[in-house]
Amino acid sequence: MAVSLENRRAMVTGAGGGMGRSHAVLMAERGADLVIHDVKEDGALETAEMVRSHGRDAHVIACDIRDVSTFTAAVAAAGRIDILVNNAGVGGARRRVEDVTVDIFDQMFEVHVRGTFFATQAVLPGMKERKDGKIINISSIYAMGGSDLASHYAAAKSAISGLTKSWARELAEWRIKVNAVAPGFIVTGMTQASNPPEKIAERAAGMPLGKFCEPMDISYAVAWLACSETDLISGQVISPNSGEVIVGY
Ligand code: NAD
């Protein structure tokens, strides 16, 4: 039987679609109430309905994560948050170094690094007060092995690894556990937007375990890190990636 998340309240950023929706719905199935955030209000409302269909409460925050003051005020008004999943993200769009403008670079770091940093800052007062909390940052295999066509994305995800390890040290005193999940290639809106179907099929054929991970494979890792079974795991990176990327010690 899956481990329960009953009596827990989780916030997932970027949960209006893609893997964020899958993380939110799986945690609701396991008993958690949810705060659903996304810049796309329609998507966030749809996810909230899916959460409610499992009998759980859903509160929606619709704003750009780059608008730190609006986002922070909305989080403060949203009530208790025991679990934060820093998931909101934008893709690297198969860009070479020369194709990355200052605006594209800034957006990448603002959504992933600044977004993760200040979403975490927003939930810390409550977690510190309760001396309990789980923070799960979404990184990528590209933070582990690099990328030939998205170095700006790999750099932003590598920064998230640094935050994960640093916060695991800094926040242990308050029993706040901080880990990262680093997905392999998953077919979502993000990857379909920049990879033609034949590229996706070619890459799928090369997966050592025979197929791509699905969003739910990533959600299982997220829900496990959110539950009490992993209360003594902090500062770690779990990478469901169908065996494509394996890093050493
Ligand atoms: P997705 O595009 O389906 O979902 C990303 C969500 O983030 C969207 O709902 C989007 O609206 C939201 N978002 C983007 N910018 C935002 C902003 N400024 N403010 C608020 N919300 C914003 O993509 P996905 O594939 O589900 O990606 C989810 C996470 O997983 C991302 O962090 C991504 O980098 C990471 N990831 C994806 C893959 C993959 O292969 N798909 C692999 C590794 C890591």
PDB file of C-alpha atoms and ligand atoms in Angstrom:
ATOM      1  CA  MET A   1       0.000   0.000   0.000  1.00  0.00           C
ATOM      2  CA  ALA A   2       1.300   3.472  -0.903  1.00  0.00           C
ATOM      3  CA  VAL A   3       2.482   5.558   2.011  1.00  0.00           C
ATOM      4  CA  SER A   4      -0.112   8.069   3.155  1.00  0.00           C
ATOM      5  CA  LEU A   5       0.178  11.837   2.840  1.00  0.00           C
ATOM      6  CA  GLU A   6      -2.916  12.361   4.985  1.00  0.00           C
ATOM      7  CA  ASN A   7      -2.948  15.529   7.084  1.00  0.00           C
ATOM      8  CA  ARG A   8      -0.262  17.042   4.846  1.00  0.00           C
ATOM      9  CA  ARG A   9      -0.707  20.130   2.696  1.00  0.00           C
ATOM     10  CA  ALA A  10       1.497  20.411  -0.391  1.00  0.00           C
ATOM     11  CA  MET A  11       2.157  23.259  -2.827  1.00  0.00           C
ATOM     12  CA  VAL A  12       3.268  22.451  -6.377  1.00  0.00           C
ATOM     13  CA  THR A  13       4.492  25.333  -8.542  1.00  0.00           C
ATOM     14  CA  GLY A  14       3.781  25.086 -12.274  1.00  0.00           C
ATOM     15  CA  ALA A  15       1.002  22.570 -11.575  1.00  0.00           C
ATOM     16  CA  GLY A  16      -1.344  23.777 -14.329  1.00  0.00           C
ATOM     17  CA  GLY A  17      -0.263  20.951 -16.648  1.00  0.00           C
ATOM     18  CA  GLY A  18       2.583  18.569 -17.438  1.00  0.00           C
ATOM     19  CA  MET A  19       4.388  16.849 -14.590  1.00  0.00           C
ATOM     20  CA  GLY A  20       3.346  19.406 -11.966  1.00  0.00           C
ATOM     21  CA  ARG A  21      -0.275  18.313 -12.468  1.00  0.00           C
ATOM     22  CA  SER A  22       0.732  14.672 -12.169  1.00  0.00           C
ATOM     23  CA  HIS A  23       2.639  15.354  -8.898  1.00  0.00           C
ATOM     24  CA  ALA A  24      -0.359  17.217  -7.442  1.00  0.00           C
ATOM     25  CA  VAL A  25      -2.913  14.564  -8.406  1.00  0.00           C
ATOM     26  CA  LEU A  26      -0.785  11.669  -7.086  1.00  0.00           C
ATOM     27  CA  MET A  27      -0.267  13.440  -3.754  1.00  0.00           C
ATOM     28  CA  ALA A  28      -4.037  14.080  -3.567  1.00  0.00           C
ATOM     29  CA  GLU A  29      -4.679  10.374  -4.253  1.00  0.00           C
ATOM     30  CA  ARG A  30      -2.407   9.685  -1.297  1.00  0.00           C
ATOM     31  CA  GLY A  31      -4.367  11.988   0.992  1.00  0.00           C
ATOM     32  CA  ALA A  32      -2.711  15.437   0.750  1.00  0.00           C
ATOM     33  CA  ASP A  33      -4.521  18.740   0.342  1.00  0.00           C
ATOM     34  CA  LEU A  34      -2.985  20.934  -2.332  1.00  0.00           C
ATOM     35  CA  VAL A  35      -2.031  24.480  -3.206  1.00  0.00           C
ATOM     36  CA  ILE A  36      -1.921  24.557  -7.007  1.00  0.00           C
ATOM     37  CA  HIS A  37       0.186  27.313  -8.546  1.00  0.00           C
ATOM     38  CA  ASP A  38       0.679  28.242 -12.217  1.00  0.00           C
ATOM     39  CA  VAL A  39       0.875  31.295 -14.414  1.00  0.00           C
ATOM     40  CA  LYS A  40      -1.841  29.600 -16.535  1.00  0.00           C
ATOM     41  CA  GLU A  41      -4.995  30.055 -14.470  1.00  0.00           C
ATOM     42  CA  ASP A  42      -7.129  27.699 -16.627  1.00  0.00           C
ATOM     43  CA  GLY A  43      -4.646  24.878 -16.212  1.00  0.00           C
ATOM     44  CA  ALA A  44      -4.380  25.473 -12.461  1.00  0.00           C
ATOM     45  CA  LEU A  45      -8.179  25.416 -12.092  1.00  0.00           C
ATOM     46  CA  GLU A  46      -8.366  22.129 -14.045  1.00  0.00           C
ATOM     47  CA  THR A  47      -5.731  20.564 -11.807  1.00  0.00           C
ATOM     48  CA  ALA A  48      -7.615  21.819  -8.746  1.00  0.00           C
ATOM     49  CA  GLU A  49     -10.765  20.061 -10.005  1.00  0.00           C
ATOM     50  CA  MET A  50      -8.802  16.827 -10.430  1.00  0.00           C
ATOM     51  CA  VAL A  51      -7.505  17.161  -6.846  1.00  0.00           C
ATOM     52  CA  ARG A  52     -11.040  17.768  -5.549  1.00  0.00           C
ATOM     53  CA  SER A  53     -12.292  14.697  -7.427  1.00  0.00           C
ATOM     54  CA  HIS A  54     -10.103  12.708  -5.010  1.00  0.00           C
ATOM     55  CA  GLY A  55     -11.908  14.316  -2.080  1.00  0.00           C
ATOM     56  CA  ARG A  56      -9.034  16.654  -1.226  1.00  0.00           C
ATOM     57  CA  ASP A  57      -8.990  20.432  -0.791  1.00  0.00           C
ATOM     58  CA  ALA A  58      -7.366  22.571  -3.497  1.00  0.00           C
ATOM     59  CA  HIS A  59      -6.389  26.251  -3.277  1.00  0.00           C
ATOM     60  CA  VAL A  60      -5.286  27.984  -6.485  1.00  0.00           C
ATOM     61  CA  ILE A  61      -2.565  30.616  -6.915  1.00  0.00           C
ATOM     62  CA  ALA A  62      -2.451  32.026 -10.447  1.00  0.00           C
ATOM     63  CA  CYS A  63       0.552  34.274 -11.023  1.00  0.00           C
ATOM     64  CA  ASP A  64       3.928  34.482 -12.707  1.00  0.00           C
ATOM     65  CA  ILE A  65       6.523  33.058 -10.346  1.00  0.00           C
ATOM     66  CA  ARG A  66       8.883  35.827 -11.482  1.00  0.00           C
ATOM     67  CA  ASP A  67       6.618  38.380  -9.781  1.00  0.00           C
ATOM     68  CA  VAL A  68       8.111  37.654  -6.368  1.00  0.00           C
ATOM     69  CA  SER A  69       6.078  40.110  -4.279  1.00  0.00           C
ATOM     70  CA  THR A  70       2.703  38.957  -5.704  1.00  0.00           C
ATOM     71  CA  PHE A  71       3.680  35.306  -5.386  1.00  0.00           C
ATOM     72  CA  THR A  72       5.000  35.667  -1.829  1.00  0.00           C
ATOM     73  CA  ALA A  73       1.844  37.483  -0.675  1.00  0.00           C
ATOM     74  CA  ALA A  74      -0.341  34.778  -2.256  1.00  0.00           C
ATOM     75  CA  VAL A  75       1.653  32.027  -0.517  1.00  0.00           C
ATOM     76  CA  ALA A  76       1.361  33.832   2.834  1.00  0.00           C
ATOM     77  CA  ALA A  77      -2.428  33.984   2.337  1.00  0.00           C
ATOM     78  CA  ALA A  78      -2.657  30.315   1.297  1.00  0.00           C
ATOM     79  CA  GLY A  79      -2.146  28.916   4.792  1.00  0.00           C
ATOM     80  CA  ARG A  80      -0.043  26.000   6.008  1.00  0.00           C
ATOM     81  CA  ILE A  81       2.345  24.337   3.557  1.00  0.00           C
ATOM     82  CA  ASP A  82       4.143  21.175   4.714  1.00  0.00           C
ATOM     83  CA  ILE A  83       5.520  20.113   1.340  1.00  0.00           C
ATOM     84  CA  LEU A  84       6.824  22.374  -1.426  1.00  0.00           C
ATOM     85  CA  VAL A  85       7.512  21.014  -4.911  1.00  0.00           C
ATOM     86  CA  ASN A  86       9.502  23.568  -6.926  1.00  0.00           C
ATOM     87  CA  ASN A  87       8.430  22.416 -10.373  1.00  0.00           C
ATOM     88  CA  ALA A  88       7.631  25.491 -12.521  1.00  0.00           C
ATOM     89  CA  GLY A  89       9.949  25.588 -15.493  1.00  0.00           C
ATOM     90  CA  VAL A  90      10.614  26.526 -19.090  1.00  0.00           C
ATOM     91  CA  GLY A  91      12.426  24.367 -21.630  1.00  0.00           C
ATOM     92  CA  GLY A  92      15.833  24.934 -23.221  1.00  0.00           C
ATOM     93  CA  ALA A  93      14.335  24.672 -26.732  1.00  0.00           C
ATOM     94  CA  ARG A  94      17.445  23.057 -28.291  1.00  0.00           C
ATOM     95  CA  ARG A  95      19.404  26.311 -28.394  1.00  0.00           C
ATOM     96  CA  ARG A  96      23.135  26.582 -29.013  1.00  0.00           C
ATOM     97  CA  VAL A  97      25.157  29.155 -27.056  1.00  0.00           C
ATOM     98  CA  GLU A  98      24.939  31.679 -29.905  1.00  0.00           C
ATOM     99  CA  ASP A  99      21.143  31.388 -29.991  1.00  0.00           C
ATOM    100  CA  VAL A 100      20.592  32.340 -26.358  1.00  0.00           C
ATOM    101  CA  THR A 101      19.740  36.044 -26.057  1.00  0.00           C
ATOM    102  CA  VAL A 102      20.017  37.971 -22.788  1.00  0.00           C
ATOM    103  CA  ASP A 103      16.219  37.843 -22.447  1.00  0.00           C
ATOM    104  CA  ILE A 104      16.097  34.063 -22.944  1.00  0.00           C
ATOM    105  CA  PHE A 105      18.956  33.586 -20.471  1.00  0.00           C
ATOM    106  CA  ASP A 106      17.303  35.831 -17.879  1.00  0.00           C
ATOM    107  CA  GLN A 107      13.929  34.093 -18.246  1.00  0.00           C
ATOM    108  CA  MET A 108      15.602  30.709 -17.718  1.00  0.00           C
ATOM    109  CA  PHE A 109      17.268  31.821 -14.481  1.00  0.00           C
ATOM    110  CA  GLU A 110      14.302  33.862 -13.285  1.00  0.00           C
ATOM    111  CA  VAL A 111      11.818  30.991 -13.564  1.00  0.00           C
ATOM    112  CA  HIS A 112      14.047  28.143 -12.362  1.00  0.00           C
ATOM    113  CA  VAL A 113      16.569  29.661  -9.957  1.00  0.00           C
ATOM    114  CA  ARG A 114      14.890  32.832  -8.714  1.00  0.00           C
ATOM    115  CA  GLY A 115      11.507  31.017  -8.711  1.00  0.00           C
ATOM    116  CA  THR A 116      12.806  28.087  -6.668  1.00  0.00           C
ATOM    117  CA  PHE A 117      14.706  30.384  -4.308  1.00  0.00           C
ATOM    118  CA  PHE A 118      11.849  32.738  -3.448  1.00  0.00           C
ATOM    119  CA  ALA A 119       9.119  30.060  -3.379  1.00  0.00           C
ATOM    120  CA  THR A 120      11.238  28.338  -0.759  1.00  0.00           C
ATOM    121  CA  GLN A 121      11.785  31.582   1.117  1.00  0.00           C
ATOM    122  CA  ALA A 122       7.989  32.082   1.142  1.00  0.00           C
ATOM    123  CA  VAL A 123       7.241  28.730   2.847  1.00  0.00           C
ATOM    124  CA  LEU A 124      10.111  28.772   5.342  1.00  0.00           C
ATOM    125  CA  PRO A 125       8.522  30.841   8.152  1.00  0.00           C
ATOM    126  CA  GLY A 126       5.762  28.241   8.683  1.00  0.00           C
ATOM    127  CA  MET A 127       8.083  25.256   8.267  1.00  0.00           C
ATOM    128  CA  LYS A 128      10.608  26.704  10.716  1.00  0.00           C
ATOM    129  CA  GLU A 129       7.915  27.461  13.238  1.00  0.00           C
ATOM    130  CA  ARG A 130       6.594  23.882  13.057  1.00  0.00           C
ATOM    131  CA  LYS A 131      10.148  22.451  12.847  1.00  0.00           C
ATOM    132  CA  ASP A 132       9.044  20.231   9.978  1.00  0.00           C
ATOM    133  CA  GLY A 133       8.896  20.412   6.194  1.00  0.00           C
ATOM    134  CA  LYS A 134       9.755  18.836   2.874  1.00  0.00           C
ATOM    135  CA  ILE A 135      11.167  20.724  -0.093  1.00  0.00           C
ATOM    136  CA  ILE A 136      11.475  18.866  -3.382  1.00  0.00           C
ATOM    137  CA  ASN A 137      13.253  20.697  -6.180  1.00  0.00           C
ATOM    138  CA  ILE A 138      12.858  19.579  -9.773  1.00  0.00           C
ATOM    139  CA  SER A 139      16.240  19.422 -11.465  1.00  0.00           C
ATOM    140  CA  SER A 140      17.127  17.475 -14.653  1.00  0.00           C
ATOM    141  CA  ILE A 141      19.533  14.880 -16.005  1.00  0.00           C
ATOM    142  CA  TYR A 142      21.148  17.834 -17.774  1.00  0.00           C
ATOM    143  CA  ALA A 143      22.380  19.082 -14.388  1.00  0.00           C
ATOM    144  CA  MET A 144      24.117  15.707 -14.035  1.00  0.00           C
ATOM    145  CA  GLY A 145      25.512  15.089 -17.503  1.00  0.00           C
ATOM    146  CA  GLY A 146      25.237  18.396 -19.363  1.00  0.00           C
ATOM    147  CA  SER A 147      23.402  19.109 -22.598  1.00  0.00           C
ATOM    148  CA  ASP A 148      24.758  19.788 -26.082  1.00  0.00           C
ATOM    149  CA  LEU A 149      21.764  21.952 -26.985  1.00  0.00           C
ATOM    150  CA  ALA A 150      20.580  23.719 -23.827  1.00  0.00           C
ATOM    151  CA  SER A 151      23.542  24.871 -21.742  1.00  0.00           C
ATOM    152  CA  HIS A 152      21.494  27.736 -20.243  1.00  0.00           C
ATOM    153  CA  TYR A 153      18.878  25.196 -19.082  1.00  0.00           C
ATOM    154  CA  ALA A 154      21.564  22.830 -17.730  1.00  0.00           C
ATOM    155  CA  ALA A 155      23.152  25.753 -15.868  1.00  0.00           C
ATOM    156  CA  ALA A 156      19.843  26.756 -14.253  1.00  0.00           C
ATOM    157  CA  LYS A 157      19.147  23.161 -13.225  1.00  0.00           C
ATOM    158  CA  SER A 158      22.704  22.846 -11.858  1.00  0.00           C
ATOM    159  CA  ALA A 159      22.047  25.912  -9.714  1.00  0.00           C
ATOM    160  CA  ILE A 160      18.999  24.073  -8.333  1.00  0.00           C
ATOM    161  CA  SER A 161      21.291  21.188  -7.327  1.00  0.00           C
ATOM    162  CA  GLY A 162      23.450  23.683  -5.435  1.00  0.00           C
ATOM    163  CA  LEU A 163      20.414  25.099  -3.673  1.00  0.00           C
ATOM    164  CA  THR A 164      19.242  21.588  -2.757  1.00  0.00           C
ATOM    165  CA  LYS A 165      22.523  20.603  -1.124  1.00  0.00           C
ATOM    166  CA  SER A 166      23.012  23.954   0.596  1.00  0.00           C
ATOM    167  CA  TRP A 167      19.462  24.099   1.995  1.00  0.00           C
ATOM    168  CA  ALA A 168      19.701  20.500   3.209  1.00  0.00           C
ATOM    169  CA  ARG A 169      22.599  21.692   5.372  1.00  0.00           C
ATOM    170  CA  GLU A 170      21.159  25.068   6.356  1.00  0.00           C
ATOM    171  CA  LEU A 171      17.649  23.864   7.231  1.00  0.00           C
ATOM    172  CA  ALA A 172      18.401  20.549   8.982  1.00  0.00           C
ATOM    173  CA  GLU A 173      18.270  22.358  12.322  1.00  0.00           C
ATOM    174  CA  TRP A 174      14.520  22.892  11.735  1.00  0.00           C
ATOM    175  CA  ARG A 175      14.042  19.286  10.485  1.00  0.00           C
ATOM    176  CA  ILE A 176      13.302  20.581   6.988  1.00  0.00           C
ATOM    177  CA  LYS A 177      14.282  17.931   4.454  1.00  0.00           C
ATOM    178  CA  VAL A 178      15.439  19.160   1.023  1.00  0.00           C
ATOM    179  CA  ASN A 179      15.948  16.857  -1.958  1.00  0.00           C
ATOM    180  CA  ALA A 180      15.846  17.008  -5.737  1.00  0.00           C
ATOM    181  CA  VAL A 181      14.278  14.864  -8.420  1.00  0.00           C
ATOM    182  CA  ALA A 182      16.144  14.982 -11.733  1.00  0.00           C
ATOM    183  CA  PRO A 183      13.882  13.593 -14.477  1.00  0.00           C
ATOM    184  CA  GLY A 184      15.193  12.117 -17.693  1.00  0.00           C
ATOM    185  CA  PHE A 185      13.506  12.993 -20.989  1.00  0.00           C
ATOM    186  CA  ILE A 186       9.722  12.960 -20.514  1.00  0.00           C
ATOM    187  CA  VAL A 187       7.207  13.644 -23.276  1.00  0.00           C
ATOM    188  CA  THR A 188       5.304  16.743 -22.096  1.00  0.00           C
ATOM    189  CA  GLY A 189       4.304  20.058 -23.674  1.00  0.00           C
ATOM    190  CA  MET A 190       7.795  21.339 -22.866  1.00  0.00           C
ATOM    191  CA  THR A 191       9.704  18.687 -24.813  1.00  0.00           C
ATOM    192  CA  GLN A 192       7.158  18.358 -27.619  1.00  0.00           C
ATOM    193  CA  ALA A 193       7.504  22.093 -28.273  1.00  0.00           C
ATOM    194  CA  SER A 194      11.170  21.775 -29.224  1.00  0.00           C
ATOM    195  CA  ASN A 195      11.653  18.190 -30.422  1.00  0.00           C
ATOM    196  CA  PRO A 196      10.183  16.855 -33.682  1.00  0.00           C
ATOM    197  CA  PRO A 197       8.342  13.509 -33.321  1.00  0.00           C
ATOM    198  CA  GLU A 198      11.099  11.615 -35.188  1.00  0.00           C
ATOM    199  CA  LYS A 199      13.741  12.919 -32.721  1.00  0.00           C
ATOM    200  CA  ILE A 200      11.568  11.810 -29.811  1.00  0.00           C
ATOM    201  CA  ALA A 201      11.095   8.323 -31.342  1.00  0.00           C
ATOM    202  CA  GLU A 202      14.844   8.011 -32.005  1.00  0.00           C
ATOM    203  CA  ARG A 203      15.686   8.899 -28.419  1.00  0.00           C
ATOM    204  CA  ALA A 204      12.998   6.574 -27.009  1.00  0.00           C
ATOM    205  CA  ALA A 205      14.526   3.681 -28.968  1.00  0.00           C
ATOM    206  CA  GLY A 206      17.846   4.263 -27.187  1.00  0.00           C
ATOM    207  CA  MET A 207      16.506   4.031 -23.611  1.00  0.00           C
ATOM    208  CA  PRO A 208      18.404   1.278 -21.756  1.00  0.00           C
ATOM    209  CA  LEU A 209      15.224   0.211 -19.929  1.00  0.00           C
ATOM    210  CA  GLY A 210      13.247   0.121 -23.180  1.00  0.00           C
ATOM    211  CA  LYS A 211      11.052   3.236 -22.918  1.00  0.00           C
ATOM    212  CA  PHE A 212      10.866   6.778 -21.630  1.00  0.00           C
ATOM    213  CA  CYS A 213       9.720   7.464 -18.106  1.00  0.00           C
ATOM    214  CA  GLU A 214       6.156   8.784 -17.942  1.00  0.00           C
ATOM    215  CA  PRO A 215       5.218  11.821 -15.797  1.00  0.00           C
ATOM    216  CA  MET A 216       3.880   9.398 -13.168  1.00  0.00           C
ATOM    217  CA  ASP A 217       7.337   7.784 -12.798  1.00  0.00           C
ATOM    218  CA  ILE A 218       8.614  11.193 -11.697  1.00  0.00           C
ATOM    219  CA  SER A 219       5.572  11.749  -9.475  1.00  0.00           C
ATOM    220  CA  TYR A 220       6.258   8.473  -7.625  1.00  0.00           C
ATOM    221  CA  ALA A 221       9.719   9.790  -6.716  1.00  0.00           C
ATOM    222  CA  VAL A 222       8.249  13.152  -5.642  1.00  0.00           C
ATOM    223  CA  ALA A 223       5.514  11.532  -3.511  1.00  0.00           C
ATOM    224  CA  TRP A 224       8.047   9.213  -1.887  1.00  0.00           C
ATOM    225  CA  LEU A 225      10.323  12.124  -0.952  1.00  0.00           C
ATOM    226  CA  ALA A 226       7.223  13.908   0.405  1.00  0.00           C
ATOM    227  CA  CYS A 227       6.238  11.083   2.753  1.00  0.00           C
ATOM    228  CA  SER A 228       7.499  10.138   6.205  1.00  0.00           C
ATOM    229  CA  GLU A 229       9.428   7.089   4.910  1.00  0.00           C
ATOM    230  CA  THR A 230      12.104   9.510   3.695  1.00  0.00           C
ATOM    231  CA  ASP A 231      12.325  11.688   6.806  1.00  0.00           C
ATOM    232  CA  LEU A 232      16.040  10.957   7.170  1.00  0.00           C
ATOM    233  CA  ILE A 233      16.893  11.599   3.513  1.00  0.00           C
ATOM    234  CA  SER A 234      18.105  15.129   2.755  1.00  0.00           C
ATOM    235  CA  GLY A 235      20.439  16.725   0.224  1.00  0.00           C
ATOM    236  CA  GLN A 236      19.988  13.893  -2.284  1.00  0.00           C
ATOM    237  CA  VAL A 237      19.116  13.743  -5.967  1.00  0.00           C
ATOM    238  CA  ILE A 238      16.932  10.936  -7.333  1.00  0.00           C
ATOM    239  CA  SER A 239      16.926  10.569 -11.096  1.00  0.00           C
ATOM    240  CA  PRO A 240      14.230   8.452 -12.752  1.00  0.00           C
ATOM    241  CA  ASN A 241      15.660   8.376 -16.285  1.00  0.00           C
ATOM    242  CA  SER A 242      15.197   4.843 -17.698  1.00  0.00           C
ATOM    243  CA  GLY A 243      18.889   4.159 -17.110  1.00  0.00           C
ATOM    244  CA  GLU A 244      20.042   6.788 -19.645  1.00  0.00           C
ATOM    245  CA  VAL A 245      22.244   8.808 -17.278  1.00  0.00           C
ATOM    246  CA  ILE A 246      24.246   7.178 -14.510  1.00  0.00           C
ATOM    247  CA  VAL A 247      26.667   9.241 -12.452  1.00  0.00           C
ATOM    248  CA  GLY A 248      29.447   7.896 -10.290  1.00  0.00           C
ATOM    249  CA  TYR A 249      30.519   8.792  -6.789  1.00  0.00           C
TER     250      TYR A 249
HETATM  251  P1  NAD B   1       5.429  21.855 -18.777  1.00  0.00           P
HETATM  252  O1  NAD B   1       5.774  22.963 -19.729  1.00  0.00           O
HETATM  253  O2  NAD B   1       4.374  20.898 -19.165  1.00  0.00           O
HETATM  254  O3  NAD B   1       5.077  22.446 -17.325  1.00  0.00           O
HETATM  255  C1  NAD B   1       5.737  23.553 -16.772  1.00  0.00           C
HETATM  256  C2  NAD B   1       4.708  24.396 -16.029  1.00  0.00           C
HETATM  257  O4  NAD B   1       5.384  25.520 -15.456  1.00  0.00           O
HETATM  258  C3  NAD B   1       3.628  24.920 -16.966  1.00  0.00           C
HETATM  259  O5  NAD B   1       2.344  24.623 -16.476  1.00  0.00           O
HETATM  260  C4  NAD B   1       3.905  26.403 -17.020  1.00  0.00           C
HETATM  261  O6  NAD B   1       2.746  27.201 -17.193  1.00  0.00           O
HETATM  262  C5  NAD B   1       4.571  26.652 -15.672  1.00  0.00           C
HETATM  263  N1  NAD B   1       5.378  27.872 -15.726  1.00  0.00           N
HETATM  264  C6  NAD B   1       6.321  28.192 -16.655  1.00  0.00           C
HETATM  265  N2  NAD B   1       6.790  29.423 -16.413  1.00  0.00           N
HETATM  266  C7  NAD B   1       6.117  29.901 -15.338  1.00  0.00           C
HETATM  267  C8  NAD B   1       6.145  31.119 -14.635  1.00  0.00           C
HETATM  268  N3  NAD B   1       6.944  32.129 -15.029  1.00  0.00           N
HETATM  269  N4  NAD B   1       5.346  31.261 -13.563  1.00  0.00           N
HETATM  270  C9  NAD B   1       4.509  30.267 -13.181  1.00  0.00           C
HETATM  271  N5  NAD B   1       4.430  29.082 -13.818  1.00  0.00           N
HETATM  272  C10 NAD B   1       5.225  28.907 -14.886  1.00  0.00           C
HETATM  273  O7  NAD B   1       6.805  21.103 -18.523  1.00  0.00           O
HETATM  274  P2  NAD B   1       7.170  19.748 -17.762  1.00  0.00           P
HETATM  275  O8  NAD B   1       7.901  18.922 -18.733  1.00  0.00           O
HETATM  276  O9  NAD B   1       6.007  19.210 -17.029  1.00  0.00           O
HETATM  277  O10 NAD B   1       8.254  20.319 -16.719  1.00  0.00           O
HETATM  278  C11 NAD B   1       8.064  20.351 -15.308  1.00  0.00           C
HETATM  279  C12 NAD B   1       9.416  20.492 -14.638  1.00  0.00           C
HETATM  280  O11 NAD B   1      10.216  19.347 -14.952  1.00  0.00           O
HETATM  281  C13 NAD B   1      10.223  21.702 -15.122  1.00  0.00           C
HETATM  282  O12 NAD B   1      10.952  22.247 -14.042  1.00  0.00           O
HETATM  283  C14 NAD B   1      11.175  21.092 -16.122  1.00  0.00           C
HETATM  284  O13 NAD B   1      12.328  21.874 -16.307  1.00  0.00           O
HETATM  285  C15 NAD B   1      11.466  19.764 -15.464  1.00  0.00           C
HETATM  286  N6  NAD B   1      11.992  18.727 -16.359  1.00  0.00           N
HETATM  287  C16 NAD B   1      11.307  18.347 -17.473  1.00  0.00           C
HETATM  288  C17 NAD B   1      11.841  17.333 -18.260  1.00  0.00           C
HETATM  289  C18 NAD B   1      11.114  16.819 -19.493  1.00  0.00           C
HETATM  290  O14 NAD B   1      11.733  16.034 -20.237  1.00  0.00           O
HETATM  291  N7  NAD B   1       9.874  17.186 -19.748  1.00  0.00           N
HETATM  292  C19 NAD B   1      13.050  16.733 -17.921  1.00  0.00           C
HETATM  293  C20 NAD B   1      13.722  17.172 -16.780  1.00  0.00           C
HETATM  294  C21 NAD B   1      13.175  18.168 -15.997  1.00  0.00           C
END
